Amino acid sequence: MHMIRAAVAGASGYAGGEILRLLLAHPEVEIGAVTAASSAGQRLGSLHPHLTPLAERVVEETTPETLAGHDAVFLALPHGHSAAVAEHLPDDVVVVDCGADFRLRDESAWTTFYDTPYAGSWAYGMPELSVGADGKQREQLAGTRRVAVPGCYPTAVSLALAPGFSAGLLDPEDVVVVAASGTSGAGKSLKPHLLGAEVMGAMSPYGVGGVHRHTPEIEQNLTGAGGDQVTVSFTPTLAPMPRGILATCTARLRGGDDQRPTAADVRAAWEKACADEPFVHLLPEGQWPSTGSVLGSNSVHLQVALDQRAGRVVAVAAVDNLTKGTAGAAVQCLNLALGLPETTGLPVAGVAP
Amino acid sequence: MHMIRAAVAGASGYAGGEILRLLLAHPEVEIGAVTAASSAGQRLGSLHPHLTPLAERVVEETTPETLAGHDAVFLALPHGHSAAVAEHLPDDVVVVDCGADFRLRDESAWTTFYDTPYAGSWAYGMPELSVGADGKQREQLAGTRRVAVPGCYPTAVSLALAPGFSAGLLDPEDVVVVAASGTSGAGKSLKPHLLGAEVMGAMSPYGVGGVHRHTPEIEQNLTGAGGDQVTVSFTPTLAPMPRGILATCTARLRGGDDQRPTAADVRAAWEKACADEPFVHLLPEGQWPSTGSVLGSNSVHLQVALDQRAGRVVAVAAVDNLTKGTAGAAVQCLNLALGLPETTGLPVAGVAP
Amino acid sequence: MHMIRAAVAGASGYAGGEILRLLLAHPEVEIGAVTAASSAGQRLGSLHPHLTPLAERVVEETTPETLAGHDAVFLALPHGHSAAVAEHLPDDVVVVDCGADFRLRDESAWTTFYDTPYAGSWAYGMPELSVGADGKQREQLAGTRRVAVPGCYPTAVSLALAPGFSAGLLDPEDVVVVAASGTSGAGKSLKPHLLGAEVMGAMSPYGVGGVHRHTPEIEQNLTGAGGDQVTVSFTPTLAPMPRGILATCTARLRGGDDQRPTAADVRAAWEKACADEPFVHLLPEGQWPSTGSVLGSNSVHLQVALDQRAGRVVAVAAVDNLTKGTAGAAVQCLNLALGLPETTGLPVAGVAP
Amino acid sequence: MHMIRAAVAGASGYAGGEILRLLLAHPEVEIGAVTAASSAGQRLGSLHPHLTPLAERVVEETTPETLAGHDAVFLALPHGHSAAVAEHLPDDVVVVDCGADFRLRDESAWTTFYDTPYAGSWAYGMPELSVGADGKQREQLAGTRRVAVPGCYPTAVSLALAPGFSAGLLDPEDVVVVAASGTSGAGKSLKPHLLGAEVMGAMSPYGVGGVHRHTPEIEQNLTGAGGDQVTVSFTPTLAPMPRGILATCTARLRGGDDQRPTAADVRAAWEKACADEPFVHLLPEGQWPSTGSVLGSNSVHLQVALDQRAGRVVAVAAVDNLTKGTAGAAVQCLNLALGLPETTGLPVAGVAP
């Protein structure tokens, strides 16, 4: 089989850099055009000094011409820019969009949270997501040519809680999620509060009160898993680490006092959902996920517990926001789209300590 | 007035060290005996190299004799050891216990969460805590000679949510709290998961599912603020920073859909509770607390928002777990016990960036 | 005595913020005008949320009018701006400049390393600096009205090595210094390599090869201590911490093989230089300085060892770059200028862990 | 070709974990016995939760029996234990020792720095090391069956300076090195100063004054590169990061004032040494190495500058202490020993940001 030729548009940012890092290790892909906007003309070695094998590559401008002639194009652009780039790409090219543009199936949810026009929706790139009692989102991705890669928070939250919703154990009202993200999640934005001196030693929330744009995406995923409309109180926080998301997700148990699910019911539901998943690992009881254990990998570490006093399930997921939370999912979907083994080229072990 | 002579028992740990740091800056206190158990005989300069002015002090053993002859004794001992030390101290000595031993007023709550015998309860050392609609815990502390310093998590959580409970705005069922703590909160324990190489870049939860010992203390405080029994789902997480707690606390609004409190009601309740408090600062709307801003200070930074979609109030508090969360509260209570101005010797500005 | 009224020009940066933090704790100072350039009009609480007591202060523009009417003015301006501001200030006002403008006594050194015109030199604000065999720089500071606060690296390096030069033990040729600084040393500059995600987990050098602007200042200080012209190879590095400088400084022992100074000679020289210094602490033999131990304090922790095999003395100093390295030295010099006890208002204990 | 079956002895520590991480990605190796001492019987998932694919493996005891039947055995044992284990392994098994036991060729150097008996020396596992004007150490490694993996500091320092010594540009006397290491370099030792709360925000030196055990290994390598006996003043420091070494290395230029090498001579020497090396990358002039760029990779990033004023060359190397500094070098040597392409299975791109 000939090598898959892949371009990366928006290569100067953290997501673009991570896609390139993973493609370097992918045995079936060769890296084609590497493009950006204001960084065009720079050596990749000055933008991403960690990508040693690509150091001498010069970044090109993102245009229909530079992106032409590839089997796959990854888009790592600011929100609102993907549709304009994608419309120039042939139908048979696999386009994997790491932005938000094509994630939401509900136009009104989009317009409530975003200020650019609704662009439609593509196949949602979370293969492991439970869809109803027995299905998985994976089925929608085989052979597709347009993929919307999930947001980093929705990846962690949805994989943490979907097992309980698909099993009918959880009350769709009053889900509460607090998640901590490493600062690469904010991108390479030059803002004072993202400076190292401000970030180290500091945790702070942002987007509080239901205004974070990942809220409707989380609700879309959990609603799809369980069937009933889910409402989420979601609070993201910024943590003093470069990468990683730890999502602490709680939901009330369904049912009256005499028919509440047991701890065994809960464990069984999560075990069922994680069985046979190559990247989602339910840890042994009593061991809790750490973002440090999934650094640089496409793995999701999960654990769940039942708080009998509070009547709530607490499910926790750890992912690397740049790998499984963005670029790893993008490559995983490329594999599915092209009929390659889903795990091709993707690290499962994290870099620790 | 003569100087207050204060001893610190359990001086080798992080809490003991922080008490000594604050006492060095206290204009009315002179530091008397500095005692410990296995570290007795060591130079303080080798245990706490940051306490430069005390470097040549030698730590003594904690005994009735070494603690005798002081106006005040701070206890920074492992849980379960305070009662035995305190019983040798005269009634007119101010004893400030930084352990859990005397915090809980409900014996059954104690025995559910701790494995040592119930020792009783002392005046609870959180002056700013709302007690009912108009009272504050401060009134119980003036002139007292026995103080139980609150836990670090309960400090952040209680000050974040008590304003809403004392104003009758919040539903006592289904409070959900996720809090992140710097690793000094785990003390100087020599455990692999607390090594720097493991901690940096890593966030992980622990004590999940309602089993953390601070849960009943949080419930005691919030129940006291509002009158109705509060139930809390509490999940603590370990964050890659030396100090600081960020508590993200949510509670459902009370009342049916047509009589829900408004955002203005919420703001007014928190403003009322924080007015005239020297250490608790409600930030301007839109500015969120950061643990980095309170480092080394006795300040609490608060913010609150109403999530209309989810029907929940989200209140966030940032404290330094070792200062306001432990040693600062201890000194603040000493001030109250002795009739000094409450703020004497306590820093309000944090050390940042 | 009436309170000293002090203004801070350039209050929006890290140095300005640290001056304000220290002045809040100074018993003889009241904070007057707080000024800046582009940040004028903003609440101080949004620029420096840790300065809780000053949160409602509004930053004024730096002009002759706003700075008028003070007993002391601190300048925390970008290099090259101090002279223009200072010329409007009356001769009897204490002006403490935290920039580089008035540090170098040699015009040619200035023009080699800076691109603005030479402004002259003021009393050099390092009281503890050995000047010759028996003198200290302190004598130049009593009663002065113009002070040039030293650079952060020169503070650490000069206090580490000057004892050996003033005692005649060290060869002035071939001094080698490698120093690590927390990222606040780079100021609040919005540059990609200072973003938290890039800084955490990363160490890198900069200004390598003798081009860093602190090089001539270090040479000026060490030459003044020993009498002979000193040449330094100085390499600064950026370390993943908010604050702190660790300077590792080595110099060859003077003399032939048969007249080399002994370890006892070395220890004696450093002990003599540190005796009676309130802020410079020579640690007991075998204990090495850590930046963590001096955080937020005006202390300098020092240690020295003799490497017999290599024929070199290794002296290491730890300081907080923002406190003793900038703002603490500024307040210390204000105290000397006004005849207050040198230590007034300055913390000696660090904030640790 | 059949898969190479490799055992890892001492798998519970950081070096052992990193070897396993790399072997998981090695296309020609299958992981055989995983052994340890006190951790025998534990799940690997509890010791190294990041090694997700190996989570259910149970660690065996290190014995001749458990290590029998492999093509290769990696030893990641405390110093002084390797000889006893190796003597039970057949001559045709590739034994790769990550400890110090077989690194030094000079018995007197060993006995000066170590307290266990001298065990001899094996082929030194640094393929890129210049040996004389034209040779490389690589030649000694092809087909060997016993390899001594270099120490982490010697890797960074030797690769930084050897180009200058092999080209005859540097004075062998008076080399000065200051290196910063992430805290994983200290291993999983349960010591208070390695706790996260103490490490974060803190830099400190250790082993100062020529006593660190890597000193004779550095001198052996640089002496071998240039031919004359090299003396090094080496100061290691502990930096607040999990991984990484940044070595700042300086040496005087050889020759009198009129025959000093030029900047072009220096650049040419380093370019020659790095040409064709798959893992050693000389950065473009003006770009300096960062440990963040080599995280998790086998790459060495180098830069060199000439300080004309000080008459010194400054060469800086960044490596990951666990990868190229230990486990990566071990796998690289396995490849050479077995005649595989030297880069097989080894990542060149770092994980950043």
PDB file of N, CA, C and O in Angstrom, chain A residues 1 4 29 71-72 92 94 141-145 333-340:
ATOM      1  N   MET A   1       0.853  -1.216   0.000  1.00  0.00           N
ATOM      2  CA  MET A   1       0.000   0.000   0.000  1.00  0.00           C
ATOM      3  C   MET A   1       0.870   1.240   0.000  1.00  0.00           C
ATOM      4  O   MET A   1       1.894   1.295   0.664  1.00  0.00           O
ATOM      5  N   ILE A   4       0.106   7.097   2.994  1.00  0.00           N
ATOM      6  CA  ILE A   4      -0.922   8.143   3.018  1.00  0.00           C
ATOM      7  C   ILE A   4      -0.213   9.485   3.157  1.00  0.00           C
ATOM      8  O   ILE A   4       0.614   9.667   4.051  1.00  0.00           O
ATOM      9  N   VAL A  29       1.848   6.873   7.250  1.00  0.00           N
ATOM     10  CA  VAL A  29       1.630   8.257   6.824  1.00  0.00           C
ATOM     11  C   VAL A  29       2.949   8.924   6.502  1.00  0.00           C
ATOM     12  O   VAL A  29       3.937   8.751   7.218  1.00  0.00           O
ATOM     13  N   ASP A  71      -3.934  12.894   0.613  1.00  0.00           N
ATOM     14  CA  ASP A  71      -4.985  11.922   0.916  1.00  0.00           C
ATOM     15  C   ASP A  71      -5.787  12.338   2.141  1.00  0.00           C
ATOM     16  O   ASP A  71      -6.938  11.937   2.312  1.00  0.00           O
ATOM     17  N   ALA A  72      -5.137  13.094   3.009  1.00  0.00           N
ATOM     18  CA  ALA A  72      -5.805  13.516   4.242  1.00  0.00           C
ATOM     19  C   ALA A  72      -5.318  14.908   4.610  1.00  0.00           C
ATOM     20  O   ALA A  72      -4.159  15.250   4.375  1.00  0.00           O
ATOM     21  N   ASP A  92     -13.208  13.100  -1.734  1.00  0.00           N
ATOM     22  CA  ASP A  92     -12.589  11.831  -1.352  1.00  0.00           C
ATOM     23  C   ASP A  92     -11.361  12.016  -0.452  1.00  0.00           C
ATOM     24  O   ASP A  92     -10.733  11.032  -0.049  1.00  0.00           O
ATOM     25  N   VAL A  94      -9.777  12.727   3.098  1.00  0.00           N
ATOM     26  CA  VAL A  94     -10.209  12.672   4.499  1.00  0.00           C
ATOM     27  C   VAL A  94      -9.857  14.002   5.155  1.00  0.00           C
ATOM     28  O   VAL A  94      -8.688  14.386   5.213  1.00  0.00           O
ATOM     29  N   LEU A 141     -17.858   6.141  11.930  1.00  0.00           N
ATOM     30  CA  LEU A 141     -16.598   6.712  11.476  1.00  0.00           C
ATOM     31  C   LEU A 141     -15.902   5.895  10.396  1.00  0.00           C
ATOM     32  O   LEU A 141     -15.053   6.415   9.666  1.00  0.00           O
ATOM     33  N   ALA A 142     -16.257   4.617  10.291  1.00  0.00           N
ATOM     34  CA  ALA A 142     -15.594   3.777   9.290  1.00  0.00           C
ATOM     35  C   ALA A 142     -15.884   4.327   7.900  1.00  0.00           C
ATOM     36  O   ALA A 142     -17.038   4.472   7.497  1.00  0.00           O
ATOM     37  N   GLY A 143     -14.835   4.661   7.217  1.00  0.00           N
ATOM     38  CA  GLY A 143     -14.983   5.075   5.833  1.00  0.00           C
ATOM     39  C   GLY A 143     -15.438   6.501   5.612  1.00  0.00           C
ATOM     40  O   GLY A 143     -15.538   6.956   4.472  1.00  0.00           O
ATOM     41  N   THR A 144     -15.686   7.239   6.679  1.00  0.00           N
ATOM     42  CA  THR A 144     -16.140   8.612   6.482  1.00  0.00           C
ATOM     43  C   THR A 144     -15.016   9.467   5.908  1.00  0.00           C
ATOM     44  O   THR A 144     -13.839   9.115   6.001  1.00  0.00           O
ATOM     45  N   ARG A 145     -15.353  10.582   5.311  1.00  0.00           N
ATOM     46  CA  ARG A 145     -14.346  11.468   4.740  1.00  0.00           C
ATOM     47  C   ARG A 145     -14.337  12.838   5.422  1.00  0.00           C
ATOM     48  O   ARG A 145     -13.544  13.714   5.069  1.00  0.00           O
ATOM     49  N   CYS A 333      -9.206   8.680  14.228  1.00  0.00           N
ATOM     50  CA  CYS A 333     -10.303   8.778  13.254  1.00  0.00           C
ATOM     51  C   CYS A 333      -9.790   8.630  11.823  1.00  0.00           C
ATOM     52  O   CYS A 333     -10.484   8.056  10.973  1.00  0.00           O
ATOM     53  N   LEU A 334      -8.597   9.135  11.573  1.00  0.00           N
ATOM     54  CA  LEU A 334      -8.004   8.908  10.247  1.00  0.00           C
ATOM     55  C   LEU A 334      -7.868   7.412   9.995  1.00  0.00           C
ATOM     56  O   LEU A 334      -8.206   6.913   8.906  1.00  0.00           O
ATOM     57  N   ASN A 335      -7.380   6.693  10.997  1.00  0.00           N
ATOM     58  CA  ASN A 335      -7.241   5.241  10.854  1.00  0.00           C
ATOM     59  C   ASN A 335      -8.581   4.599  10.516  1.00  0.00           C
ATOM     60  O   ASN A 335      -8.676   3.771   9.596  1.00  0.00           O
ATOM     61  N   LEU A 336      -9.627   4.980  11.251  1.00  0.00           N
ATOM     62  CA  LEU A 336     -10.946   4.411  11.001  1.00  0.00           C
ATOM     63  C   LEU A 336     -11.451   4.793   9.611  1.00  0.00           C
ATOM     64  O   LEU A 336     -12.035   3.972   8.899  1.00  0.00           O
ATOM     65  N   ALA A 337     -11.231   6.032   9.248  1.00  0.00           N
ATOM     66  CA  ALA A 337     -11.733   6.494   7.952  1.00  0.00           C
ATOM     67  C   ALA A 337     -11.097   5.713   6.813  1.00  0.00           C
ATOM     68  O   ALA A 337     -11.747   5.425   5.802  1.00  0.00           O
ATOM     69  N   LEU A 338      -9.818   5.362   6.991  1.00  0.00           N
ATOM     70  CA  LEU A 338      -9.086   4.707   5.913  1.00  0.00           C
ATOM     71  C   LEU A 338      -9.055   3.187   6.037  1.00  0.00           C
ATOM     72  O   LEU A 338      -8.415   2.512   5.238  1.00  0.00           O
ATOM     73  N   GLY A 339      -9.732   2.670   7.063  1.00  0.00           N
ATOM     74  CA  GLY A 339      -9.772   1.223   7.211  1.00  0.00           C
ATOM     75  C   GLY A 339      -8.508   0.616   7.777  1.00  0.00           C
ATOM     76  O   GLY A 339      -8.289  -0.602   7.700  1.00  0.00           O
ATOM     77  N   LEU A 340      -7.644   1.436   8.373  1.00  0.00           N
ATOM     78  CA  LEU A 340      -6.462   0.909   9.055  1.00  0.00           C
ATOM     79  C   LEU A 340      -6.866   0.411  10.438  1.00  0.00           C
ATOM     80  O   LEU A 340      -7.901   0.814  10.976  1.00  0.00           O
TER      81      LEU A 340
END
